[in-house]
mmCIF file of C-alpha atoms in Angstrom:
data_model
loop_
_atom_site.group_PDB
_atom_site.id
_atom_site.type_symbol
_atom_site.label_atom_id
_atom_site.label_comp_id
_atom_site.label_asym_id
_atom_site.label_seq_id
_atom_site.Cartn_x
_atom_site.Cartn_y
_atom_site.Cartn_z
ATOM 1 C CA UNK A 187 0.000 0.000 0.000
ATOM 2 C CA UNK A 188 1.550 3.323 -1.096
ATOM 3 C CA UNK A 189 0.571 6.974 -0.711
ATOM 4 C CA UNK A 190 -0.954 7.180 -4.187
ATOM 5 C CA UNK A 191 -3.234 4.199 -3.498
ATOM 6 C CA UNK A 192 -4.412 5.719 -0.226
ATOM 7 C CA UNK A 193 -4.952 9.125 -1.837
ATOM 8 C CA UNK A 194 -7.033 7.642 -4.650
ATOM 9 C CA UNK A 195 -9.084 5.617 -2.151
ATOM 10 C CA UNK A 196 -9.776 8.672 -0.002
ATOM 11 C CA UNK A 197 -10.736 10.736 -3.040
ATOM 12 C CA UNK A 198 -13.233 8.115 -4.165
ATOM 13 C CA UNK A 199 -14.776 7.769 -0.700
ATOM 14 C CA UNK A 200 -14.984 11.548 -0.236
ATOM 15 C CA UNK A 201 -16.795 11.871 -3.556
ATOM 16 C CA UNK A 202 -19.605 9.712 -2.117
ATOM 17 C CA UNK A 203 -19.753 10.980 1.466
ATOM 18 C CA UNK A 204 -23.308 9.925 2.302
ATOM 19 C CA UNK A 205 -22.830 6.445 0.882
ATOM 20 C CA UNK A 206 -19.542 6.146 2.775
ATOM 21 C CA UNK A 207 -21.228 7.077 6.066
ATOM 22 C CA UNK A 208 -24.163 4.711 5.573
ATOM 23 C CA UNK A 209 -21.754 1.912 4.672
ATOM 24 C CA UNK A 210 -19.844 2.519 7.914
ATOM 25 C CA UNK A 211 -22.985 2.590 10.057
ATOM 26 C CA UNK A 212 -23.016 -1.113 10.918
ATOM 27 C CA UNK A 213 -19.398 -0.949 12.077
ATOM 28 C CA UNK A 214 -20.101 2.235 14.061
ATOM 29 C CA UNK A 215 -23.012 0.666 15.956
ATOM 30 C CA UNK A 216 -21.235 -2.631 16.655
ATOM 31 C CA UNK A 217 -17.929 -1.152 17.823
ATOM 32 C CA UNK A 218 -19.671 1.659 19.738
ATOM 33 C CA UNK A 219 -21.850 -0.779 21.712
ATOM 34 C CA UNK A 220 -18.880 -2.877 22.810
ATOM 35 C CA UNK A 221 -16.712 0.122 23.741
ATOM 36 C CA UNK A 222 -19.531 1.763 25.715
ATOM 37 C CA UNK A 223 -20.415 -1.372 27.661
ATOM 38 C CA UNK A 224 -16.825 -2.343 28.466
ATOM 39 C CA UNK A 225 -15.997 1.195 29.623
ATOM 40 C CA UNK A 226 -19.097 1.478 31.807
ATOM 41 C CA UNK A 227 -18.437 -2.023 33.161
ATOM 42 C CA UNK A 228 -14.867 -1.039 34.097
ATOM 43 C CA UNK A 229 -16.129 2.054 35.890
ATOM 44 C CA UNK A 230 -18.864 0.230 37.793
ATOM 45 C CA UNK A 231 -16.508 -2.590 38.810
ATOM 46 C CA UNK A 232 -13.940 -0.051 40.061
ATOM 47 C CA UNK A 233 -16.658 1.774 41.976
ATOM 48 C CA UNK A 234 -17.908 -1.434 43.581
ATOM 49 C CA UNK A 235 -14.365 -2.462 44.502
ATOM 50 C CA UNK A 236 -13.651 0.952 46.029
ATOM 51 C CA UNK A 237 -16.907 0.915 47.981
ATOM 52 C CA UNK A 238 -16.378 -2.588 49.327
ATOM 53 C CA UNK A 239 -12.802 -1.817 50.322
ATOM 54 C CA UNK A 240 -14.089 1.170 52.291
ATOM 55 C CA UNK A 241 -16.233 -1.215 54.354
ATOM 56 C CA UNK A 242 -13.212 -2.750 56.047
ATOM 57 C CA UNK A 243 -9.922 -4.622 55.727
ATOM 58 C CA UNK A 244 -9.890 -8.394 55.184
ATOM 59 C CA UNK A 245 -13.580 -8.405 55.988
ATOM 60 C CA UNK A 246 -15.808 -11.483 56.077
ATOM 61 C CA UNK A 247 -19.599 -11.388 56.330
ATOM 62 C CA UNK A 248 -21.935 -14.052 57.681
ATOM 63 C CA UNK A 249 -25.665 -13.792 56.845
ATOM 64 C CA UNK A 250 -28.577 -16.017 57.883
ATOM 65 C CA UNK A 251 -30.040 -18.019 55.003
ATOM 66 C CA UNK A 252 -28.233 -20.531 52.793
ATOM 67 C CA UNK A 253 -27.828 -19.904 49.063
ATOM 68 C CA UNK A 254 -29.482 -23.205 48.203
ATOM 69 C CA UNK A 255 -31.952 -23.456 51.086
ATOM 70 C CA UNK A 256 -32.203 -26.528 53.314
ATOM 71 C CA UNK A 257 -30.860 -27.092 56.773
ATOM 72 C CA UNK A 258 -32.657 -26.997 60.079
ATOM 73 C CA UNK A 259 -34.090 -23.612 61.051
ATOM 74 C CA UNK A 260 -33.458 -22.252 57.557
ATOM 75 C CA UNK A 261 -33.102 -18.429 57.411
ATOM 76 C CA UNK A 262 -33.367 -18.123 61.194
ATOM 77 C CA UNK A 263 -31.421 -15.096 62.526
ATOM 78 C CA UNK A 264 -28.138 -15.455 64.351
ATOM 79 C CA UNK A 265 -27.937 -15.149 68.121
ATOM 80 C CA UNK A 266 -25.201 -14.406 70.623
ATOM 81 C CA UNK A 267 -24.253 -18.100 70.869
ATOM 82 C CA UNK A 268 -23.276 -18.010 67.182
ATOM 83 C CA UNK A 269 -21.044 -15.003 67.810
ATOM 84 C CA UNK A 270 -19.374 -16.638 70.794
ATOM 85 C CA UNK A 271 -18.791 -19.839 68.807
ATOM 86 C CA UNK A 272 -16.789 -17.831 66.271
ATOM 87 C CA UNK A 273 -14.920 -15.896 68.976
ATOM 88 C CA UNK A 274 -13.898 -19.052 70.803
ATOM 89 C CA UNK A 275 -13.407 -21.501 67.979
ATOM 90 C CA UNK A 276 -11.903 -19.688 64.973
ATOM 91 C CA UNK A 277 -8.198 -18.803 65.028
ATOM 92 C CA UNK A 278 -7.016 -15.848 62.946
ATOM 93 C CA UNK A 279 -9.981 -13.600 63.827
ATOM 94 C CA UNK A 280 -8.734 -10.115 64.700
ATOM 95 C CA UNK A 281 -12.096 -8.503 65.377
ATOM 96 C CA UNK A 282 -15.765 -9.419 65.256
ATOM 97 C CA UNK A 283 -19.019 -7.526 65.549
ATOM 98 C CA UNK A 284 -22.594 -8.783 65.374
ATOM 99 C CA UNK A 285 -25.217 -6.316 64.192
ATOM 100 C CA UNK A 286 -28.914 -5.849 63.585
ATOM 101 C CA UNK A 287 -30.764 -3.184 61.638
ATOM 102 C CA UNK A 288 -34.207 -1.689 61.207
ATOM 103 C CA UNK A 289 -35.679 1.258 59.341
ATOM 104 C CA UNK A 290 -36.779 4.077 61.646
ATOM 105 C CA UNK A 291 -38.017 7.643 61.514
ATOM 106 C CA UNK A 292 -35.658 9.909 63.393
ATOM 107 C CA UNK A 293 -36.998 13.259 64.640
ATOM 108 C CA UNK A 294 -35.532 16.364 66.248
ATOM 109 C CA UNK A 295 -37.654 19.416 66.786
ATOM 110 C CA UNK A 296 -39.629 19.892 63.596
ATOM 111 C CA UNK A 297 -37.206 17.883 61.433
ATOM 112 C CA UNK A 298 -37.701 14.261 60.359
ATOM 113 C CA UNK A 299 -35.485 11.721 58.587
ATOM 114 C CA UNK A 300 -36.410 8.219 57.449
ATOM 115 C CA UNK A 301 -33.184 6.296 57.916
ATOM 116 C CA UNK A 302 -31.557 2.997 58.886
ATOM 117 C CA UNK A 303 -30.825 2.343 62.540
ATOM 118 C CA UNK A 304 -28.185 -0.265 63.309
ATOM 119 C CA UNK A 305 -27.102 -1.877 66.516
ATOM 120 C CA UNK A 306 -23.479 -2.878 66.900
ATOM 121 C CA UNK A 307 -20.740 -3.359 69.426
ATOM 122 C CA UNK A 308 -17.857 -0.923 69.874
ATOM 123 C CA UNK A 309 -15.868 -3.026 67.398
ATOM 124 C CA UNK A 310 -18.423 -2.052 64.701
ATOM 125 C CA UNK A 311 -16.495 1.155 64.031
ATOM 126 C CA UNK A 312 -13.074 -0.509 63.988
ATOM 127 C CA UNK A 313 -14.093 -3.220 61.550
ATOM 128 C CA UNK A 314 -15.933 -0.776 59.271
ATOM 129 C CA UNK A 315 -12.991 1.667 59.224
ATOM 130 C CA UNK A 316 -15.275 4.449 60.408
ATOM 131 C CA UNK A 317 -13.756 7.719 61.553
ATOM 132 C CA UNK A 318 -15.323 10.301 63.801
ATOM 133 C CA UNK A 319 -15.997 13.837 62.568
ATOM 134 C CA UNK A 320 -17.529 15.225 65.763
ATOM 135 C CA UNK A 321 -17.814 13.881 69.293
ATOM 136 C CA UNK A 322 -16.847 10.247 69.977
ATOM 137 C CA UNK A 323 -17.753 6.600 69.474
ATOM 138 C CA UNK A 324 -19.572 4.666 72.202
ATOM 139 C CA UNK A 325 -17.579 2.136 74.231
ATOM 140 C CA UNK A 326 -18.164 -1.372 75.587
ATOM 141 C CA UNK A 327 -19.305 0.064 78.944
ATOM 142 C CA UNK A 328 -22.196 1.820 77.200
ATOM 143 C CA UNK A 329 -23.731 -1.363 75.761
ATOM 144 C CA UNK A 330 -27.111 -0.774 77.438
ATOM 145 C CA UNK A 331 -27.274 3.017 77.148
ATOM 146 C CA UNK A 332 -29.534 4.845 74.715
ATOM 147 C CA UNK A 333 -26.792 6.738 72.944
ATOM 148 C CA UNK A 334 -26.061 6.907 69.232
ATOM 149 C CA UNK A 335 -23.606 7.974 66.577
ATOM 150 C CA UNK A 336 -25.141 9.395 63.416
ATOM 151 C CA UNK A 337 -24.024 9.684 59.796
ATOM 152 C CA UNK A 338 -23.503 12.982 57.988
ATOM 153 C CA UNK A 339 -26.716 12.621 55.969
ATOM 154 C CA UNK A 340 -28.808 12.218 59.125
ATOM 155 C CA UNK A 341 -27.052 15.174 60.746
ATOM 156 C CA UNK A 342 -27.790 17.372 57.733
ATOM 157 C CA UNK A 343 -31.460 16.329 57.696
ATOM 158 C CA UNK A 344 -32.094 16.763 61.432
ATOM 159 C CA UNK A 345 -29.794 19.630 62.357
ATOM 160 C CA UNK A 346 -29.455 21.552 59.075
ATOM 161 C CA UNK A 347 -25.684 21.730 59.522
ATOM 162 C CA UNK A 348 -25.947 22.794 63.167
ATOM 163 C CA UNK A 349 -24.477 21.125 66.247
ATOM 164 C CA UNK A 350 -25.646 17.551 66.701
ATOM 165 C CA UNK A 351 -23.440 16.254 69.519
ATOM 166 C CA UNK A 352 -25.177 16.566 72.860
ATOM 167 C CA UNK A 353 -28.676 16.746 71.378
ATOM 168 C CA UNK A 354 -31.423 14.226 72.040
ATOM 169 C CA UNK A 355 -33.253 12.774 69.048
ATOM 170 C CA UNK A 356 -36.097 10.277 68.890
ATOM 171 C CA UNK A 357 -36.033 7.035 66.931
ATOM 172 C CA UNK A 358 -39.738 6.408 66.627
ATOM 173 C CA UNK A 359 -40.705 6.784 70.293
ATOM 174 C CA UNK A 360 -37.289 5.964 71.675
ATOM 175 C CA UNK A 361 -35.107 8.875 72.863
ATOM 176 C CA UNK A 362 -31.421 8.701 72.007
ATOM 177 C CA UNK A 363 -28.532 11.015 72.929
ATOM 178 C CA UNK A 364 -26.223 11.880 70.032
ATOM 179 C CA UNK A 365 -22.607 11.467 71.148
ATOM 180 C CA UNK A 366 -20.871 11.522 67.764
ATOM 181 C CA UNK A 367 -21.090 12.191 64.028
ATOM 182 C CA UNK A 368 -19.346 9.857 61.598
ATOM 183 C CA UNK A 369 -16.956 11.132 58.961
ATOM 184 C CA UNK A 370 -18.659 10.902 55.563
ATOM 185 C CA UNK A 371 -17.972 7.918 53.299
ATOM 186 C CA UNK A 372 -20.199 9.091 50.455
ATOM 187 C CA UNK A 373 -22.699 7.487 48.117
ATOM 188 C CA UNK A 374 -22.180 4.598 45.757
ATOM 189 C CA UNK A 375 -24.366 2.750 43.246
ATOM 190 C CA UNK A 376 -23.726 -0.520 45.103
ATOM 191 C CA UNK A 377 -24.495 0.439 48.713
ATOM 192 C CA UNK A 378 -26.440 3.665 48.347
ATOM 193 C CA UNK A 379 -25.809 6.468 50.823
ATOM 194 C CA UNK A 380 -23.376 5.051 53.378
ATOM 195 C CA UNK A 381 -23.873 8.094 55.626
ATOM 196 C CA UNK A 382 -27.637 7.683 56.003
ATOM 197 C CA UNK A 383 -27.521 5.670 59.234
ATOM 198 C CA UNK A 384 -27.695 5.801 63.000
ATOM 199 C CA UNK A 385 -25.646 3.377 65.112
ATOM 200 C CA UNK A 386 -26.609 2.430 68.668
ATOM 201 C CA UNK A 387 -25.015 -0.005 71.135
ATOM 202 C CA UNK A 388 -26.297 -3.455 70.215
ATOM 203 C CA UNK A 389 -28.001 -4.376 73.500
ATOM 204 C CA UNK A 390 -29.810 -1.043 73.712
ATOM 205 C CA UNK A 391 -30.886 -1.351 70.084
ATOM 206 C CA UNK A 392 -32.218 -4.886 70.558
ATOM 207 C CA UNK A 393 -34.116 -4.002 73.701
ATOM 208 C CA UNK A 394 -35.513 -0.580 72.721
ATOM 209 C CA UNK A 395 -35.823 -0.658 68.908
ATOM 210 C CA UNK A 396 -35.846 -4.258 67.671
ATOM 211 C CA UNK A 397 -37.669 -5.893 70.556
ATOM 212 C CA UNK A 398 -35.720 -9.158 70.199
ATOM 213 C CA UNK A 399 -32.182 -10.562 70.533
ATOM 214 C CA UNK A 400 -31.933 -11.423 66.821
ATOM 215 C CA UNK A 401 -28.741 -10.673 64.897
ATOM 216 C CA UNK A 402 -28.939 -10.074 61.149
ATOM 217 C CA UNK A 403 -25.261 -10.389 60.262
ATOM 218 C CA UNK A 404 -21.833 -10.959 61.753
ATOM 219 C CA UNK A 405 -18.768 -9.137 60.464
ATOM 220 C CA UNK A 406 -15.362 -10.723 61.012
ATOM 221 C CA UNK A 407 -11.961 -9.212 60.341
ATOM 222 C CA UNK A 408 -9.121 -11.607 59.476
ATOM 223 C CA UNK A 409 -5.482 -10.897 60.328
ATOM 224 C CA UNK A 410 -4.266 -10.891 56.726
ATOM 225 C CA UNK A 411 -5.723 -11.378 53.253
ATOM 226 C CA UNK A 412 -3.998 -14.759 53.087
ATOM 227 C CA UNK A 413 -5.912 -15.853 56.204
ATOM 228 C CA UNK A 414 -9.350 -15.141 54.683
ATOM 229 C CA UNK A 415 -10.041 -18.602 53.147
ATOM 230 C CA UNK A 416 -8.990 -20.400 56.334
ATOM 231 C CA UNK A 417 -11.002 -18.047 58.564
ATOM 232 C CA UNK A 418 -14.049 -18.360 56.302
ATOM 233 C CA UNK A 419 -13.969 -22.139 56.596
ATOM 234 C CA UNK A 420 -13.501 -21.843 60.357
ATOM 235 C CA UNK A 421 -16.503 -19.523 60.628
ATOM 236 C CA UNK A 422 -18.564 -21.931 58.556
ATOM 237 C CA UNK A 423 -17.719 -24.901 60.755
ATOM 238 C CA UNK A 424 -18.302 -22.889 63.962
ATOM 239 C CA UNK A 425 -21.735 -21.763 62.774
ATOM 240 C CA UNK A 426 -22.729 -25.263 61.664
ATOM 241 C CA UNK A 427 -21.871 -26.562 65.105
ATOM 242 C CA UNK A 428 -23.550 -23.678 66.935
ATOM 243 C CA UNK A 429 -26.739 -23.919 64.868
ATOM 244 C CA UNK A 430 -26.943 -27.718 65.155
ATOM 245 C CA UNK A 431 -26.725 -28.462 61.443
ATOM 246 C CA UNK A 432 -26.347 -32.162 60.712
ATOM 247 C CA UNK A 433 -23.674 -33.645 58.465
ATOM 248 C CA UNK A 434 -26.154 -34.256 55.644
ATOM 249 C CA UNK A 435 -27.885 -30.880 55.947
ATOM 250 C CA UNK A 436 -27.030 -27.786 53.988
ATOM 251 C CA UNK A 437 -25.825 -24.557 55.578
ATOM 252 C CA UNK A 438 -28.644 -22.248 56.646
ATOM 253 C CA UNK A 439 -26.319 -19.262 56.460
ATOM 254 C CA UNK A 440 -23.919 -17.689 53.965
ATOM 255 C CA UNK A 441 -20.296 -16.737 54.550
ATOM 256 C CA UNK A 442 -18.764 -14.307 52.047
ATOM 257 C CA UNK A 443 -15.727 -12.077 51.807
ATOM 258 C CA UNK A 444 -15.495 -8.765 49.955
ATOM 259 C CA UNK A 445 -13.751 -10.387 47.005
ATOM 260 C CA UNK A 446 -16.764 -12.622 46.574
ATOM 261 C CA UNK A 447 -18.991 -9.586 46.073
ATOM 262 C CA UNK A 448 -16.537 -8.112 43.556
ATOM 263 C CA UNK A 449 -16.373 -11.393 41.626
ATOM 264 C CA UNK A 450 -20.166 -11.610 41.622
ATOM 265 C CA UNK A 451 -20.434 -8.097 40.170
ATOM 266 C CA UNK A 452 -17.761 -8.875 37.578
ATOM 267 C CA UNK A 453 -19.582 -12.075 36.645
ATOM 268 C CA UNK A 454 -22.861 -10.204 36.107
ATOM 269 C CA UNK A 455 -21.187 -7.593 33.906
ATOM 270 C CA UNK A 456 -19.325 -10.355 32.121
ATOM 271 C CA UNK A 457 -22.596 -11.988 31.086
ATOM 272 C CA UNK A 458 -24.060 -8.643 30.029
ATOM 273 C CA UNK A 459 -20.923 -7.852 28.024
ATOM 274 C CA UNK A 460 -21.057 -11.281 26.378
ATOM 275 C CA UNK A 461 -24.685 -10.763 25.367
ATOM 276 C CA UNK A 462 -24.104 -7.273 23.974
ATOM 277 C CA UNK A 463 -20.944 -8.464 22.219
ATOM 278 C CA UNK A 464 -22.969 -11.176 20.487
ATOM 279 C CA UNK A 465 -25.482 -8.574 19.306
ATOM 280 C CA UNK A 466 -22.603 -6.296 18.264
ATOM 281 C CA UNK A 467 -20.996 -9.160 16.330
ATOM 282 C CA UNK A 468 -24.194 -9.519 14.306
ATOM 283 C CA UNK A 469 -24.085 -5.784 13.635
ATOM 284 C CA UNK A 470 -20.447 -6.051 12.535
ATOM 285 C CA UNK A 471 -21.235 -8.916 10.165
ATOM 286 C CA UNK A 472 -24.114 -6.914 8.699
ATOM 287 C CA UNK A 473 -21.749 -3.948 8.400
ATOM 288 C CA UNK A 474 -19.166 -6.122 6.687
ATOM 289 C CA UNK A 475 -21.762 -7.401 4.235
ATOM 290 C CA UNK A 476 -22.730 -3.784 3.605
ATOM 291 C CA UNK A 477 -19.117 -2.950 2.794
ATOM 292 C CA UNK A 478 -18.911 -5.908 0.409
ATOM 293 C CA UNK A 479 -22.150 -4.882 -1.282
ATOM 294 C CA UNK A 480 -21.107 -1.258 -1.745
ATOM 295 C CA UNK A 481 -17.695 -2.288 -3.018
ATOM 296 C CA UNK A 482 -19.352 -4.567 -5.608
ATOM 297 C CA UNK A 483 -21.521 -1.643 -6.685
ATOM 298 C CA UNK A 484 -18.402 0.516 -6.872
ATOM 299 C CA UNK A 485 -16.650 -2.069 -9.073
ATOM 300 C CA UNK A 486 -19.640 -2.093 -11.422
ATOM 301 C CA UNK A 487 -19.798 1.705 -11.549
ATOM 302 C CA UNK A 488 -16.052 2.020 -12.216
ATOM 303 C CA UNK A 489 -15.657 -0.843 -14.692
ATOM 304 C CA UNK A 490 -14.555 1.480 -17.480
ATOM 305 C CA UNK A 491 -12.067 3.234 -15.160
ATOM 306 C CA UNK A 492 -10.621 -0.140 -14.191
ATOM 307 C CA UNK A 493 -10.332 -1.126 -17.854
ATOM 308 C CA UNK A 494 -8.418 2.065 -18.653
ATOM 309 C CA UNK A 495 -5.999 1.480 -15.769
ATOM 310 C CA UNK A 496 -5.373 -2.101 -16.832
ATOM 311 C CA UNK A 497 -4.974 -1.061 -20.499
ATOM 312 C CA UNK A 498 -2.289 1.536 -19.768
ATOM 313 C CA UNK A 499 -0.156 -0.868 -17.763
ATOM 314 C CA UNK A 500 -1.589 -1.240 -14.254
ATOM 315 C CA UNK A 501 -1.084 -4.695 -12.783
ATOM 316 C CA UNK A 502 -3.835 -6.848 -11.266
ATOM 317 C CA UNK A 503 -2.247 -6.434 -7.851
ATOM 318 C CA UNK A 504 -2.487 -2.623 -8.229
ATOM 319 C CA UNK A 505 -6.239 -2.791 -8.824
ATOM 320 C CA UNK A 506 -6.633 -5.383 -6.066
ATOM 321 C CA UNK A 507 -4.760 -3.172 -3.616
ATOM 322 C CA UNK A 508 -6.775 -0.123 -4.676
ATOM 323 C CA UNK A 509 -10.115 -1.691 -3.775
ATOM 324 C CA UNK A 510 -8.768 -3.459 -0.669
ATOM 325 C CA UNK A 511 -7.499 -0.090 0.551
ATOM 326 C CA UNK A 512 -10.915 1.474 0.049
ATOM 327 C CA UNK A 513 -12.610 -1.359 1.948
ATOM 328 C CA UNK A 514 -10.084 -1.174 4.787
ATOM 329 C CA UNK A 515 -10.450 2.613 5.062
ATOM 330 C CA UNK A 516 -14.238 2.231 5.137
ATOM 331 C CA UNK A 517 -14.167 -0.293 7.965
ATOM 332 C CA UNK A 518 -11.401 1.503 9.895
ATOM 333 C CA UNK A 519 -13.312 4.765 9.638
ATOM 334 C CA UNK A 520 -16.401 2.973 10.922
ATOM 335 C CA UNK A 521 -14.352 1.530 13.774
ATOM 336 C CA UNK A 522 -12.903 4.927 14.759
ATOM 337 C CA UNK A 523 -16.309 6.600 14.661
ATOM 338 C CA UNK A 524 -17.693 3.673 16.655
ATOM 339 C CA UNK A 525 -14.963 4.124 19.278
ATOM 340 C CA UNK A 526 -15.757 7.850 19.520
ATOM 341 C CA UNK A 527 -19.489 7.106 19.838
ATOM 342 C CA UNK A 528 -18.862 4.386 22.430
ATOM 343 C CA UNK A 529 -16.655 6.653 24.549
ATOM 344 C CA UNK A 530 -19.237 9.459 24.434
ATOM 345 C CA UNK A 531 -22.023 7.064 25.463
ATOM 346 C CA UNK A 532 -19.831 5.624 28.222
ATOM 347 C CA UNK A 533 -18.961 9.122 29.485
ATOM 348 C CA UNK A 534 -22.658 9.953 29.696
ATOM 349 C CA UNK A 535 -23.430 6.603 31.337
ATOM 350 C CA UNK A 536 -20.819 6.792 34.094
ATOM 351 C CA UNK A 537 -21.797 10.415 34.677
ATOM 352 C CA UNK A 538 -25.372 9.356 35.389
ATOM 353 C CA UNK A 539 -24.391 6.648 37.891
ATOM 354 C CA UNK A 540 -21.386 8.444 39.393
ATOM 355 C CA UNK A 541 -18.819 5.818 38.389
ATOM 356 C CA UNK A 542 -15.269 6.624 37.201
ATOM 357 C CA UNK A 543 -14.559 6.862 33.464
ATOM 358 C CA UNK A 544 -12.094 4.033 32.739
ATOM 359 C CA UNK A 545 -11.727 3.317 29.014
ATOM 360 C CA UNK A 546 -9.713 0.222 28.121
ATOM 361 C CA UNK A 547 -6.795 0.973 25.800
ATOM 362 C CA UNK A 548 -6.531 -2.696 24.867
ATOM 363 C CA UNK A 549 -10.178 -2.841 23.784
ATOM 364 C CA UNK A 550 -9.830 0.390 21.776
ATOM 365 C CA UNK A 551 -6.708 -0.830 19.968
ATOM 366 C CA UNK A 552 -8.313 -4.227 19.417
ATOM 367 C CA UNK A 553 -11.473 -2.626 18.011
ATOM 368 C CA UNK A 554 -9.418 -0.576 15.555
ATOM 369 C CA UNK A 555 -7.423 -3.595 14.396
ATOM 370 C CA UNK A 556 -10.552 -5.756 14.236
ATOM 371 C CA UNK A 557 -12.426 -3.256 12.085
ATOM 372 C CA UNK A 558 -9.476 -2.974 9.668
ATOM 373 C CA UNK A 559 -9.266 -6.774 9.417
ATOM 374 C CA UNK A 560 -13.017 -6.904 8.790
ATOM 375 C CA UNK A 561 -12.588 -4.502 5.900
ATOM 376 C CA UNK A 562 -9.902 -6.653 4.303
ATOM 377 C CA UNK A 563 -11.937 -9.839 4.771
ATOM 378 C CA UNK A 564 -15.169 -8.468 3.314
ATOM 379 C CA UNK A 565 -13.466 -6.317 0.698
ATOM 380 C CA UNK A 566 -11.318 -9.066 -0.782
ATOM 381 C CA UNK A 567 -14.000 -10.574 -3.055
ATOM 382 C CA UNK A 568 -14.985 -7.235 -4.697
ATOM 383 C CA UNK A 569 -11.299 -6.276 -5.004
ATOM 384 C CA UNK A 570 -10.425 -9.602 -6.629
ATOM 385 C CA UNK A 571 -13.377 -9.258 -8.985
ATOM 386 C CA UNK A 572 -12.119 -5.817 -10.051
ATOM 387 C CA UNK A 573 -8.567 -7.086 -10.534
ATOM 388 C CA UNK A 574 -9.727 -9.995 -12.724
ATOM 389 C CA UNK A 575 -11.700 -7.836 -15.135
ATOM 390 C CA UNK A 576 -10.739 -8.271 -18.809
ATOM 391 C CA UNK A 577 -9.408 -4.854 -19.968
ATOM 392 C CA UNK A 578 -11.050 -5.130 -23.401
ATOM 393 C CA UNK A 579 -14.446 -6.077 -21.972
ATOM 394 C CA UNK A 580 -14.105 -3.376 -19.302
ATOM 395 C CA UNK A 581 -13.393 -0.705 -21.914
ATOM 396 C CA UNK A 582 -16.532 -1.718 -23.822
ATOM 397 C CA UNK A 583 -18.698 -1.443 -20.664
ATOM 398 C CA UNK A 584 -21.266 1.365 -20.757
#
């Protein structure tokens, strides 16, 4: 491929701008869909990973309810015996906190806020990597007191930016003294507003808000990331023993680490990407067929021109390269426009959901190379047909 061949190809394509654009449309749609989805998927995965990492280091969660059902007392909440079984029987546990939660309406003066109230032990804040913005956390000695630490969102709703520490709010009918305000963690697509919560000592929460000793989850912090699989298995065995699950019965609880949530999210986006890629592949094939069709039309329209070139000494390979170049430029142009469209759609998409914009250079380069290869593959037959024209017959063509 030389400069003259490229110049001639560009001149021919520019002379038929609308036809060139319509021919590229299939490639634009196919490449754009893949680029947009992969970029949005990268941003969402990064956002989920960042959010989950902010929940705590080397964190393991235990929830009532087995993934496949079965087991005695299926979906029954945890109790304090389950927590103690993990504390006593699982080596490698650095910290542990049981918790329970319930939606409440918090009020102060004439202000109201529908929010999530949670009960936890003092270790709740250590495991969750919470920091204090105002006041203090509650301690182990305050387990039965009606005190609470509130998130920034609740503070803004109830106190309009004013002083919250030292005030008494009501959770439904239950009074609660605010002793601290948590440092904001922000909002994410995965967990929602992390600052829209109120945390009370667990025993006070169970007695005054929940009305039972049920526990809805247990959070466990392992010493190191390498310890997580061993600790998870230890937690599983401790809970099976504590909950009286027989050898042939399934778990009636679920034990997960943060990486499990990330892998689940990646798996979901992987399936979505696979589906959209299949649809995009159909679009690319249709686009390739469109390129082949237009190139065949172009060969027919330019039969006399081809005959003249062959008659004055052009070689078959020159004509072949001429039409292959046009096909490759068509498909590459479609690929580049598709990349631009995909990036614009992805930028709008991540802007709507608040995820980071993380385009994949490998996918962009691959899309460009793939579109060029598509052009060569689908343009070869028309180019070969042009190169094999008989000069005498071509010159007679009207």
